[in-house]
Short mmCIF file of C-alpha atoms and ligand atoms in Angstrom, two decimals:
data_model
loop_
_atom_site.label_atom_id
_atom_site.label_comp_id
_atom_site.label_asym_id
_atom_site.label_seq_id
_atom_site.Cartn_x
_atom_site.Cartn_y
_atom_site.Cartn_z
CA UNK A 204 15.98 22.24 -10.36
CA UNK A 205 18.86 24.30 -8.73
CA UNK A 206 16.64 26.74 -7.08
CA UNK A 207 18.32 29.20 -4.59
CA UNK A 208 15.02 29.34 -2.49
CA UNK A 209 14.84 25.56 -1.99
CA UNK A 210 15.75 24.49 1.52
CA UNK A 211 18.73 22.41 0.50
CA UNK A 212 21.09 25.00 0.82
CA UNK A 213 21.47 25.12 4.64
CA UNK A 214 23.72 27.34 6.20
CA UNK A 215 24.23 25.18 9.21
CA UNK A 216 23.68 21.71 8.17
CA UNK A 217 24.70 20.21 11.44
CA UNK A 218 21.91 22.18 13.54
CA UNK A 219 18.61 20.69 13.98
CA UNK A 220 15.51 22.00 15.58
CA UNK A 221 12.74 19.57 16.37
CA UNK A 222 9.24 20.56 17.91
CA UNK A 223 6.18 18.95 19.13
CA UNK A 224 2.95 20.67 19.25
CA UNK A 225 2.31 22.20 22.53
CA UNK A 226 -0.36 20.37 24.04
CA UNK A 227 -3.86 22.16 25.47
CA UNK A 228 -4.13 21.55 29.14
CA UNK A 229 -7.84 21.31 29.62
CA UNK A 230 -7.53 17.43 29.96
CA UNK A 231 -4.62 15.13 31.10
CA UNK A 232 -2.01 13.72 28.71
CA UNK A 233 -3.10 10.77 26.57
CA UNK A 234 -1.74 8.36 24.19
CA UNK A 235 -1.93 10.98 21.28
CA UNK A 236 0.26 13.47 22.95
CA UNK A 237 2.68 10.80 24.12
CA UNK A 238 2.72 9.71 20.35
CA UNK A 239 3.62 13.10 18.80
CA UNK A 240 6.24 13.54 21.58
CA UNK A 241 7.80 10.21 21.10
CA UNK A 242 7.98 10.72 17.34
CA UNK A 243 9.79 13.80 17.66
CA UNK A 244 12.13 12.02 20.44
CA UNK A 245 12.92 9.30 17.94
CA UNK A 246 13.73 11.89 15.21
CA UNK A 247 15.83 13.86 17.65
CA UNK A 248 17.90 10.68 19.10
CA UNK A 249 18.59 9.82 15.49
CA UNK A 250 19.98 13.25 14.54
CA UNK A 251 22.02 13.34 17.58
CA UNK A 252 23.47 9.88 16.91
CA UNK A 253 24.27 11.22 13.31
CA UNK A 254 26.34 14.13 14.77
CA UNK A 255 23.87 16.80 14.73
CA UNK A 256 23.43 19.81 17.33
CA UNK A 257 19.90 19.32 18.10
CA UNK A 258 17.41 21.52 20.14
CA UNK A 259 14.28 19.77 21.19
CA UNK A 260 11.18 21.80 22.41
CA UNK A 261 7.91 20.81 23.60
CA UNK A 262 5.45 22.41 26.08
CA UNK A 263 1.95 23.51 26.97
CA UNK A 264 -0.64 25.76 25.33
CA UNK A 265 -2.21 27.40 28.19
CA UNK A 266 -4.48 30.35 26.97
CA UNK A 267 -7.70 30.50 25.20
CA UNK A 268 -11.38 30.14 25.86
CA UNK A 269 -11.16 26.46 26.10
CA UNK A 270 -8.61 26.27 29.08
CA UNK A 271 -10.51 29.32 30.70
CA UNK A 272 -13.64 27.42 30.73
CA UNK A 273 -12.01 24.11 32.06
CA UNK A 274 -10.62 26.28 34.97
CA UNK A 275 -13.90 27.59 35.76
CA UNK A 276 -15.52 24.16 35.73
CA UNK A 277 -12.67 23.10 38.02
CA UNK A 278 -13.64 26.11 40.03
CA UNK A 279 -9.81 27.48 39.77
CA UNK A 280 -8.33 30.45 38.67
CA UNK A 281 -6.81 29.71 35.03
CA UNK A 282 -3.24 30.24 36.64
CA UNK A 283 -3.73 27.75 39.23
CA UNK A 284 -5.38 25.36 36.84
CA UNK A 285 -2.67 25.73 34.37
CA UNK A 286 0.07 25.04 36.88
CA UNK A 287 -1.38 22.01 37.98
CA UNK A 288 -2.14 20.62 34.55
CA UNK A 289 1.19 21.61 32.95
CA UNK A 290 2.76 19.51 35.55
CA UNK A 291 0.99 16.44 34.33
CA UNK A 292 2.70 16.99 31.01
CA UNK A 293 5.94 17.21 32.46
CA UNK A 294 5.32 13.98 34.39
CA UNK A 295 4.41 12.44 31.11
CA UNK A 296 7.68 13.31 29.65
CA UNK A 297 9.59 11.43 32.21
CA UNK A 298 7.47 8.43 31.88
CA UNK A 299 8.04 8.33 28.22
CA UNK A 300 11.78 9.08 28.36
CA UNK A 301 11.61 12.36 26.45
CA UNK A 302 14.90 13.92 25.73
CA UNK A 303 13.56 17.55 25.35
CA UNK A 304 15.74 20.67 26.06
CA UNK A 305 12.94 22.97 26.71
CA UNK A 306 9.46 22.68 27.94
CA UNK A 307 7.78 26.09 27.22
CA UNK A 308 4.60 27.05 28.82
CA UNK A 309 2.74 29.92 27.06
CA UNK A 310 1.95 31.62 30.25
CA UNK A 311 5.81 32.05 31.06
CA UNK A 312 7.14 35.89 31.03
CA UNK A 313 9.77 34.97 28.33
CA UNK A 314 6.94 33.79 26.12
CA UNK A 315 4.64 36.70 26.66
CA UNK A 316 7.53 39.05 25.65
CA UNK A 317 8.35 36.95 22.49
CA UNK A 318 4.89 36.82 21.54
CA UNK A 319 4.20 40.47 21.71
CA UNK A 320 7.50 41.51 19.90
CA UNK A 321 6.44 39.02 17.28
CA UNK A 322 2.98 40.52 16.98
CA UNK A 323 4.66 43.97 16.38
CA UNK A 324 6.78 42.66 13.48
CA UNK A 325 3.30 41.74 11.73
CA UNK A 326 2.13 45.22 12.22
CA UNK A 327 2.32 46.26 8.39
CA UNK A 328 -0.25 43.32 7.90
CA UNK A 329 -2.54 44.10 10.80
CA UNK A 330 -5.68 46.10 10.69
CA UNK A 331 -8.78 46.56 13.07
CA UNK A 332 -12.33 45.45 12.15
CA UNK A 333 -15.23 43.65 13.51
CA UNK A 334 -15.40 39.89 13.36
CA UNK A 335 -18.76 38.30 13.20
CA UNK A 336 -19.03 34.66 12.66
CA UNK A 337 -18.86 31.18 14.15
CA UNK A 338 -16.23 29.74 16.41
CA UNK A 339 -15.19 26.31 17.55
CA UNK A 340 -14.08 26.46 21.07
CA UNK A 341 -12.97 22.68 21.23
CA UNK A 342 -10.64 23.48 18.01
CA UNK A 343 -10.12 27.13 18.95
CA UNK A 344 -10.88 27.84 15.47
CA UNK A 345 -12.95 30.30 13.36
CA UNK A 346 -15.38 28.03 11.04
CA UNK A 347 -16.54 29.25 7.85
CA UNK A 348 -20.33 29.19 7.27
CA UNK A 349 -20.14 26.91 4.46
CA UNK A 350 -18.17 24.20 6.51
CA UNK A 351 -20.85 24.18 9.34
CA UNK A 352 -23.29 21.23 9.20
CA UNK A 353 -25.91 20.67 11.46
CA UNK A 354 -24.42 23.49 13.75
CA UNK A 355 -21.07 21.51 14.09
CA UNK A 356 -17.65 22.15 12.82
CA UNK A 357 -16.11 19.65 10.43
CA UNK A 358 -14.35 18.09 13.33
CA UNK A 359 -17.82 17.36 15.19
CA UNK A 360 -17.34 20.17 17.58
CA UNK A 361 -20.26 22.59 18.44
CA UNK A 362 -19.75 26.05 17.19
CA UNK A 363 -20.71 29.39 18.77
CA UNK A 364 -21.84 32.83 17.25
CA UNK A 365 -19.25 35.51 17.89
CA UNK A 366 -19.22 39.36 17.21
CA UNK A 367 -16.70 41.59 18.34
CA UNK A 368 -14.20 43.95 17.48
CA UNK A 369 -11.04 42.45 16.48
CA UNK A 370 -7.66 42.70 14.76
CA UNK A 371 -7.13 40.95 11.54
CA UNK A 372 -4.09 39.59 9.70
CA UNK A 373 -4.00 39.99 5.99
CA UNK A 374 -3.75 36.32 5.17
CA UNK A 375 -5.46 37.07 1.86
CA UNK A 376 -2.31 38.76 0.49
CA UNK A 377 -0.11 35.68 1.17
CA UNK A 378 -1.82 33.28 -1.00
CA UNK A 379 0.36 33.70 -3.95
CA UNK A 380 3.55 33.70 -1.82
CA UNK A 381 2.70 30.59 -0.04
CA UNK A 382 1.54 28.68 -3.16
CA UNK A 383 4.91 29.78 -4.78
CA UNK A 384 6.73 28.52 -1.54
CA UNK A 385 5.13 25.13 -1.77
CA UNK A 386 6.17 24.75 -5.46
CA UNK A 387 9.76 25.67 -4.72
CA UNK A 388 10.19 23.71 -1.54
CA UNK A 389 8.37 20.45 -2.31
CA UNK A 390 9.32 18.72 0.71
CA UNK A 391 8.02 21.62 2.98
CA UNK A 392 4.90 19.60 3.82
CA UNK A 393 4.74 15.84 4.49
CA UNK A 394 3.39 13.51 3.81
CA UNK A 395 2.54 14.24 0.16
CA UNK A 396 -1.22 13.54 0.52
CA UNK A 397 -1.72 16.10 3.03
CA UNK A 398 0.37 18.49 1.42
CA UNK A 399 -2.06 18.19 -1.47
CA UNK A 400 -4.94 19.13 0.80
CA UNK A 401 -3.21 22.12 2.14
CA UNK A 402 -2.42 23.21 -1.45
CA UNK A 403 -6.11 22.94 -2.69
CA UNK A 404 -7.19 24.72 0.75
CA UNK A 405 -4.74 27.73 -0.21
CA UNK A 406 -5.90 27.59 -3.88
CA UNK A 407 -9.47 28.02 -2.98
CA UNK A 408 -8.64 31.46 -1.48
CA UNK A 409 -7.59 32.70 1.73
CA UNK A 410 -9.55 34.98 4.03
CA UNK A 411 -8.02 37.27 6.42
CA UNK A 412 -7.65 35.92 9.68
CA UNK A 413 -8.94 37.31 12.95
CA UNK A 414 -6.04 37.45 15.37
CA UNK A 415 -7.50 38.71 18.58
CA UNK A 416 -10.28 38.65 21.19
CA UNK A 417 -11.68 41.20 23.19
CA UNK A 418 -14.57 39.59 24.93
CA UNK A 419 -12.40 37.58 27.19
CA UNK A 420 -9.11 38.01 28.98
CA UNK A 421 -7.14 34.78 29.35
CA UNK A 422 -4.50 35.45 26.88
CA UNK A 423 -1.39 37.53 26.10
CA UNK A 424 -2.51 41.23 25.78
CA UNK A 425 -2.18 42.85 22.27
CA UNK A 426 0.67 45.35 22.54
CA UNK A 427 -0.67 48.97 22.61
CA UNK A 428 -4.20 48.15 23.48
CA UNK A 429 -4.36 48.78 27.09
CA UNK A 430 -5.22 45.19 27.68
CA UNK A 431 -8.41 45.39 25.75
CA UNK A 432 -7.52 42.67 23.33
CA UNK A 433 -5.87 39.45 23.90
CA UNK A 434 -4.20 37.49 21.13
CA UNK A 435 -5.90 34.69 19.38
CA UNK A 436 -4.65 31.63 21.01
CA UNK A 437 -3.32 30.22 17.79
CA UNK A 438 -0.88 33.27 17.05
CA UNK A 439 0.13 33.03 20.72
CA UNK A 440 0.77 29.19 20.42
CA UNK A 441 2.78 29.18 17.25
CA UNK A 442 5.11 31.68 18.49
CA UNK A 443 6.10 29.23 21.02
CA UNK A 444 8.68 27.78 18.60
CA UNK A 445 10.54 30.90 18.22
CA UNK A 446 10.48 31.75 22.04
CA UNK A 447 12.11 28.37 22.64
CA UNK A 448 14.92 29.77 20.38
CA UNK A 449 15.40 32.68 22.53
CA UNK A 450 13.32 35.32 20.57
CA UNK A 451 13.15 38.24 20.53
CA UNK A 452 16.95 38.23 21.30
CA UNK A 453 19.02 37.43 18.32
CA UNK A 454 16.58 37.39 15.49
CA UNK A 455 19.01 36.62 12.86
CA UNK A 456 20.14 33.51 14.62
CA UNK A 457 16.52 32.51 15.38
CA UNK A 458 15.83 32.84 11.72
CA UNK A 459 18.81 30.55 11.02
CA UNK A 460 17.69 27.72 13.15
CA UNK A 461 14.08 27.94 12.08
CA UNK A 462 15.56 27.06 8.61
CA UNK A 463 16.45 23.73 10.17
CA UNK A 464 13.33 23.13 11.92
CA UNK A 465 10.97 20.03 11.76
CA UNK A 466 7.62 20.51 13.24
CA UNK A 467 5.77 17.32 14.06
CA UNK A 468 2.24 17.86 14.23
CA UNK A 469 -0.97 16.19 14.31
CA UNK A 470 -3.05 16.09 10.89
CA UNK A 471 -5.71 18.38 12.35
CA UNK A 472 -3.53 21.04 13.09
CA UNK A 473 -1.57 21.00 9.82
CA UNK A 474 -3.40 23.99 8.29
CA UNK A 475 -2.16 26.34 11.36
CA UNK A 476 1.28 25.06 10.70
CA UNK A 477 1.48 25.02 7.10
CA UNK A 478 -0.58 28.12 6.06
CA UNK A 479 -0.70 30.51 8.91
CA UNK A 480 2.39 30.13 10.66
CA UNK A 481 4.40 30.53 7.45
CA UNK A 482 2.50 33.60 6.47
CA UNK A 483 3.15 34.98 9.90
CA UNK A 484 6.94 34.19 9.50
CA UNK A 485 7.01 35.54 5.98
CA UNK A 486 5.48 38.90 7.33
CA UNK A 487 7.91 38.91 10.30
CA UNK A 488 11.01 38.28 8.11
CA UNK A 489 11.73 35.18 9.88
CA UNK A 490 12.76 31.97 7.85
CA UNK A 491 10.22 29.16 7.31
CA UNK A 492 10.73 25.83 8.95
CA UNK A 493 12.32 22.93 6.92
CA UNK A 494 9.51 20.76 7.21
CA UNK A 495 6.06 20.37 8.75
CA UNK A 496 5.19 16.55 9.12
CA UNK A 497 1.66 15.65 9.90
CA UNK A 498 1.09 12.43 11.64
CA UNK A 499 -2.22 10.43 11.80
CA UNK A 500 -4.64 9.78 14.72
CA UNK A 501 -5.09 6.91 16.96
CA UNK A 502 -8.43 5.39 17.71
CA UNK A 503 -8.87 3.09 20.56
CA UNK A 504 -10.51 -0.35 19.93
CA UNK A 505 -12.00 1.19 16.71
CA UNK A 506 -13.52 4.23 18.36
CA UNK A 507 -12.64 7.74 18.52
CA UNK A 508 -10.89 8.57 21.84
CA UNK A 509 -13.05 10.93 23.98
CA UNK A 510 -13.25 12.14 27.50
CA UNK A 511 -17.21 11.58 27.27
CA UNK A 512 -16.94 8.00 25.92
CA UNK A 513 -14.37 7.37 28.78
CA UNK A 514 -11.91 5.27 26.36
CA UNK A 515 -8.93 7.70 26.36
CA UNK A 516 -5.74 5.76 26.63
CA UNK A 517 -3.50 7.02 29.43
CA UNK A 518 0.19 6.53 28.69
CA UNK A 519 0.99 6.15 32.40
CA UNK A 520 -1.00 3.08 32.87
CA UNK A 521 0.25 1.54 29.44
CA UNK A 522 3.77 2.10 30.57
CA UNK A 523 3.04 0.90 34.06
CA UNK A 524 1.38 -2.40 32.53
CA UNK A 525 3.58 -3.20 29.34
CA UNK A 526 6.85 -1.31 29.77
CA UNK A 527 7.93 2.07 28.18
CA UNK A 528 10.11 0.50 25.19
CA UNK A 529 7.31 -1.86 24.42
CA UNK A 530 5.13 1.06 23.94
CA UNK A 531 7.42 3.29 22.05
CA UNK A 532 7.91 0.40 19.67
CA UNK A 533 4.39 -0.48 19.15
CA UNK A 534 3.41 2.97 18.23
CA UNK A 535 5.74 3.12 15.44
CA UNK A 536 5.54 -0.58 14.28
CA UNK A 537 1.85 -0.76 14.05
CA UNK A 538 1.23 1.71 11.47
CA UNK A 539 3.38 3.85 9.24
CA UNK A 540 3.96 7.24 10.59
CA UNK A 541 1.60 9.69 8.93
CA UNK A 542 -1.14 7.17 8.85
CA UNK A 543 -4.10 6.77 11.23
CA UNK A 544 -3.96 3.67 13.54
CA UNK A 545 -5.87 1.75 16.19
CA UNK A 546 -4.61 1.22 19.66
CA UNK A 547 -5.56 -2.03 21.35
CA UNK A 548 -3.72 -3.56 24.36
CA UNK A 549 -4.15 -7.12 22.63
CA UNK A 550 -2.04 -5.77 19.87
CA UNK A 551 0.49 -4.18 21.95
CA UNK A 552 0.97 -7.34 23.89
CA UNK A 553 1.35 -9.50 20.80
CA UNK A 554 3.82 -7.13 19.41
CA UNK A 555 5.77 -6.99 22.81
CA UNK A 556 5.62 -10.84 22.96
CA UNK A 557 6.41 -11.88 19.20
CA UNK A 558 8.54 -9.01 17.99
CA UNK A 559 10.52 -7.99 20.95
CA UNK A 560 10.73 -10.98 23.56
CA UNK A 561 10.71 -13.60 20.70
CA UNK A 562 12.60 -12.28 17.72
CA UNK A 563 14.80 -9.62 19.22
CA UNK A 564 15.11 -11.10 22.86
CA UNK A 565 16.03 -14.62 21.60
CA UNK A 566 18.47 -13.52 19.22
CA UNK A 567 20.35 -11.53 21.80
CA UNK A 568 19.94 -14.35 24.43
CA UNK A 569 21.16 -17.22 22.42
CA UNK A 570 23.96 -15.49 21.06
CA UNK A 571 25.45 -14.16 24.12
CA UNK A 572 24.65 -17.28 25.94
CA UNK A 573 26.67 -19.21 23.53
CA UNK A 574 29.65 -16.78 24.15
CA UNK A 575 29.47 -17.55 27.81
CA UNK A 576 29.92 -21.28 26.91
CA UNK A 577 33.38 -20.02 25.31
CA UNK A 578 34.00 -18.37 28.59
CA UNK A 579 32.93 -15.09 27.40
CA UNK A 580 35.80 -14.87 24.80
CA UNK A 581 35.99 -14.82 21.04
CA UNK A 582 39.06 -15.67 19.01
CA UNK A 583 40.07 -15.02 15.50
CA UNK A 584 41.82 -17.64 13.46
CA UNK A 585 39.32 -17.99 10.54
CA UNK A 586 38.21 -16.35 7.32
CA UNK A 587 34.65 -15.38 6.72
CA UNK A 588 32.50 -17.41 4.34
CA UNK A 589 30.44 -15.44 1.77
CA UNK A 590 27.38 -15.69 3.80
CA UNK A 591 29.15 -14.49 6.75
CA UNK A 592 30.78 -11.54 4.94
CA UNK A 593 27.39 -10.58 3.56
CA UNK A 594 25.70 -10.47 6.80
CA UNK A 595 28.61 -8.53 8.42
CA UNK A 596 28.38 -6.11 5.39
CA UNK A 597 24.75 -5.68 5.86
CA UNK A 598 25.06 -5.02 9.63
CA UNK A 599 27.64 -2.31 8.85
CA UNK A 600 25.20 -0.63 6.45
CA UNK A 601 22.32 -0.71 8.61
CA UNK A 602 22.30 2.69 10.14
CA UNK A 603 23.14 4.25 6.63
CA UNK A 604 20.27 2.58 5.20
CA UNK A 605 18.00 3.87 8.08
CA UNK A 606 19.43 7.19 7.64
CA UNK A 607 17.64 7.47 4.21
CA UNK A 608 14.40 6.72 5.64
CA UNK A 609 14.76 8.98 8.71
CA UNK A 610 15.53 12.05 6.43
CA UNK A 611 11.72 11.57 5.24
CA UNK A 612 10.58 10.96 8.70
CA UNK A 613 9.78 7.36 7.49
CA UNK A 614 9.96 6.04 10.96
CA UNK A 615 8.24 2.63 10.06
CA UNK A 616 10.49 2.16 7.15
CA UNK A 617 13.48 2.89 9.40
CA UNK A 618 12.27 0.49 11.89
CA UNK A 619 11.55 -2.36 9.45
CA UNK A 620 15.09 -2.16 8.28
CA UNK A 621 16.30 -3.11 11.57
CA UNK A 622 13.59 -5.88 12.07
CA UNK A 623 14.66 -7.28 8.59
CA UNK A 624 18.22 -7.51 10.36
CA UNK A 625 16.85 -9.27 13.18
CA UNK A 626 14.94 -11.90 11.27
CA UNK A 627 18.02 -12.46 8.90
CA UNK A 628 20.22 -12.92 12.08
CA UNK A 629 17.94 -15.39 13.40
CA UNK A 630 17.72 -17.37 10.29
CA UNK A 631 21.40 -17.23 9.94
CA UNK A 632 21.77 -18.55 13.62
CA UNK A 633 19.33 -21.29 12.87
CA UNK A 634 20.96 -22.50 9.55
CA UNK A 635 24.53 -22.26 11.30
CA UNK A 636 23.35 -24.21 14.22
CA UNK A 637 26.01 -23.14 16.74
CA UNK A 638 25.15 -25.68 19.14
CA UNK A 639 26.49 -28.30 16.62
CA UNK A 640 29.50 -26.08 15.68
CA UNK A 641 30.42 -26.35 19.20
CA UNK A 642 31.23 -29.95 19.10
CA UNK A 643 32.87 -30.10 15.63
CA UNK A 644 34.23 -26.69 14.64
CA UNK A 645 35.21 -24.20 17.31
CA UNK A 646 36.90 -21.80 14.65
CA UNK A 647 33.73 -21.74 12.54
CA UNK A 648 31.76 -21.27 15.68
CA UNK A 649 33.88 -18.07 16.69
CA UNK A 650 33.22 -16.73 13.01
CA UNK A 651 29.51 -17.12 13.40
CA UNK A 652 29.32 -15.61 16.77
CA UNK A 653 31.54 -12.57 15.80
CA UNK A 654 29.20 -12.03 12.74
CA UNK A 655 26.17 -12.16 14.96
CA UNK A 656 27.62 -9.86 17.69
CA UNK A 657 28.23 -7.38 14.78
CA UNK A 658 24.63 -7.59 13.76
CA UNK A 659 23.49 -7.43 17.28
CA UNK A 660 25.57 -4.36 17.74
CA UNK A 661 23.95 -3.01 14.58
CA UNK A 662 20.65 -3.67 15.69
CA UNK A 663 21.12 -1.85 19.12
CA UNK A 664 22.09 1.14 17.22
CA UNK A 665 19.29 0.66 14.94
CA UNK A 666 16.71 0.62 17.76
CA UNK A 667 18.62 3.09 19.98
CA UNK A 668 16.22 6.18 19.04
CA UNK A 669 13.04 3.89 19.07
CA UNK A 670 13.76 1.96 22.35
CA UNK A 671 16.83 3.56 24.13
CA UNK A 672 16.62 1.61 27.33
CA UNK A 673 16.62 -1.79 25.44
CA UNK A 674 19.50 -0.69 23.26
CA UNK A 675 21.62 0.61 26.13
CA UNK A 676 21.06 -2.82 27.78
CA UNK A 677 22.34 -4.58 24.88
CA UNK A 678 25.45 -2.24 24.47
CA UNK A 679 26.25 -3.08 27.96
CA UNK A 680 26.06 -6.96 27.13
CA UNK A 681 28.50 -6.15 24.24
CA UNK A 682 30.83 -3.73 26.18
CA UNK A 683 30.10 -1.09 23.58
CA UNK A 684 28.36 1.29 25.68
CA UNK A 685 28.79 5.05 25.08
CA UNK A 686 30.66 4.52 21.72
CA UNK A 687 29.47 6.53 18.87
CA UNK A 688 28.47 4.62 15.67
CA UNK A 689 31.10 6.35 13.86
CA UNK A 690 34.08 4.99 16.02
CA UNK A 691 32.89 1.30 15.70
CA UNK A 692 35.44 -1.16 15.09
CA UNK A 693 34.87 -4.77 15.12
CA UNK A 694 36.98 -5.75 18.23
CA UNK A 695 34.85 -8.34 19.82
CA UNK A 696 38.01 -10.56 20.08
CA UNK A 697 40.09 -8.73 22.82
CA UNK A 698 37.43 -8.55 25.31
CA UNK A 699 35.71 -10.40 28.00
CA UNK A 700 31.86 -10.44 27.36
CA UNK A 701 29.92 -9.77 30.61
CA UNK A 702 27.20 -12.27 31.83
CA UNK A 703 24.03 -10.93 30.18
CA UNK A 704 20.72 -10.56 31.80
CA UNK A 705 17.25 -11.05 30.23
CA UNK A 706 16.54 -8.30 27.69
CA UNK A 707 13.00 -8.60 28.12
CA UNK A 708 10.91 -9.72 31.21
CA UNK A 709 9.54 -13.34 30.91
CA UNK A 710 6.12 -12.40 31.63
CA UNK A 711 5.76 -10.73 28.19
CA UNK A 712 6.52 -13.76 26.11
CA UNK A 713 2.78 -14.38 26.61
N1 MSP B 333 -2.45 23.49 21.59
C1 MSP B 333 -2.77 22.86 20.04
C2 MSP B 333 -1.39 22.78 19.20
C3 MSP B 333 -0.61 24.04 19.26
S1 MSP B 333 1.01 23.88 18.52
C4 MSP B 333 1.58 25.57 18.33
C5 MSP B 333 -3.40 21.49 20.18
N2 MSP B 333 -3.21 20.89 21.19
S2 MSP B 333 -3.99 19.53 21.35
O1 MSP B 333 -3.43 19.02 22.73
O2 MSP B 333 -5.44 19.35 21.19
O3 MSP B 333 -3.26 18.52 20.52
C6 MSP B 333 -2.14 18.52 20.03
C7 MSP B 333 -1.64 17.18 19.41
O4 MSP B 333 -1.66 16.07 20.32
C8 MSP B 333 -2.18 16.85 18.02
O5 MSP B 333 -1.88 17.66 17.01
C9 MSP B 333 -1.52 15.40 17.91
O6 MSP B 333 -0.20 15.62 17.53
C10 MSP B 333 -1.66 15.00 19.19
N3 MSP B 333 -2.93 14.25 19.38
C11 MSP B 333 -4.12 14.46 20.24
N4 MSP B 333 -4.92 13.43 19.96
C12 MSP B 333 -4.55 12.48 19.27
C13 MSP B 333 -4.97 11.28 18.90
N5 MSP B 333 -6.09 10.62 19.24
N6 MSP B 333 -3.96 10.50 18.05
C14 MSP B 333 -2.83 10.84 17.55
N7 MSP B 333 -2.35 12.06 18.12
C15 MSP B 333 -3.29 13.03 18.75
O7 MSP B 333 -3.90 21.25 19.23
#
């Protein structure tokens, strides 16, 4: 129970490191990349609101055969190709309102240095041998013979035969250590179903891992090999996380921050993060992350997204056509975070119209419009009824309730908690009929509107990490912009409410 190795005893509980995968640049950014990044962004914004000192990193994974071949097809040097493609990902981050602190490119000098020092720390577990076997270029992954079906990897990608001198990492000697670690840190891998897959994979036995390539050169040179070998792209890529923390400077500090790190990854790369990466870190004497959360995959109108089918969803277009917060909302409302989902513009349009423009938009609009009828001021000369007090208390408790969900990266659950408050506030408004109260009981009307302002304020805080622009708009309507949740006092009575604009554009009411 009280396990000293368990990750609950954090040294610096107020520090949080959050990462996205670093994306391959062989293609343009698509909705899947935007999804993983927005998920991390939501977690980051919530943590910041909670008073954490957060470091948030993302970036691009630029080495490996896959990228080298794409550059060749584009008739460019890999360097030139990477520069162009990496910029597309940087552009995406501005479009999706990412609040990252660091964008790391694996071709940067700081990363090369970091990956090489990291490699040296693994030295005791590295030996030279010959690799012969199958390799999937698309997955940048070695595929065991018994997993190959009709010449393809489990992912459906074609495999190629490879035979070359290679350095190996003694992964096999980490099997027991990893299994013990998973057991002692039950929340290390989430969601649980995915964790079970990882555990049984490791239980089935781990083979040593080939970690260098000698037949091609687009990668980071293995130290002390005169450039004969470059690192296997995954060891290079995984090291990005510590590069972002300033490694190789200050290893102790890097290690401490890693303890408070949440890696957000797609389910298909969980094995790399939950098996190889922890083994590398153990070998290097650096702390393991706090959690690796594997999210699900999006299909498009029921079909797998692929360049060859031409059905890849472009986040730039979606944001242009439907709005950013609409997209950020949809992605985390449509499916539970961790599960697979199907993207369709129809579904997005509906959610934007019903949940946002109707439910949320109307609530905000009608309450604030009423306050304008009272010349933008509320008065206090009433006691709350039981129902009013209950709704008020519920609003006050909203962020705390969301907190419990967000601690588990239950983004869907957290968002649902806010939406319940939206519905309840709409019901309350319908029942109280402020338009009638205005004629018969102005004190009661003031009480009702004060309670509703409180719930709208809580809702704005609740949606803040999901839809920052919308939340800020509401803060503006309520004059609470820039105030931390902890500072909140219900002082709606001594202020002049500004005349609100429309929260969501009319067209989306659909
Ligand atoms: N470069 C590696 C990751 C290295 S991390 C040290 C890589 N890159 S990737 O570009 O192929 O994909 C990275 C991530 O993008 C996936 O893990 C996932 O988070 C996201 N997605 C890519 N396509 C996706 C969908 N169709 N749906 C949801 N997310 C997916 O693997």
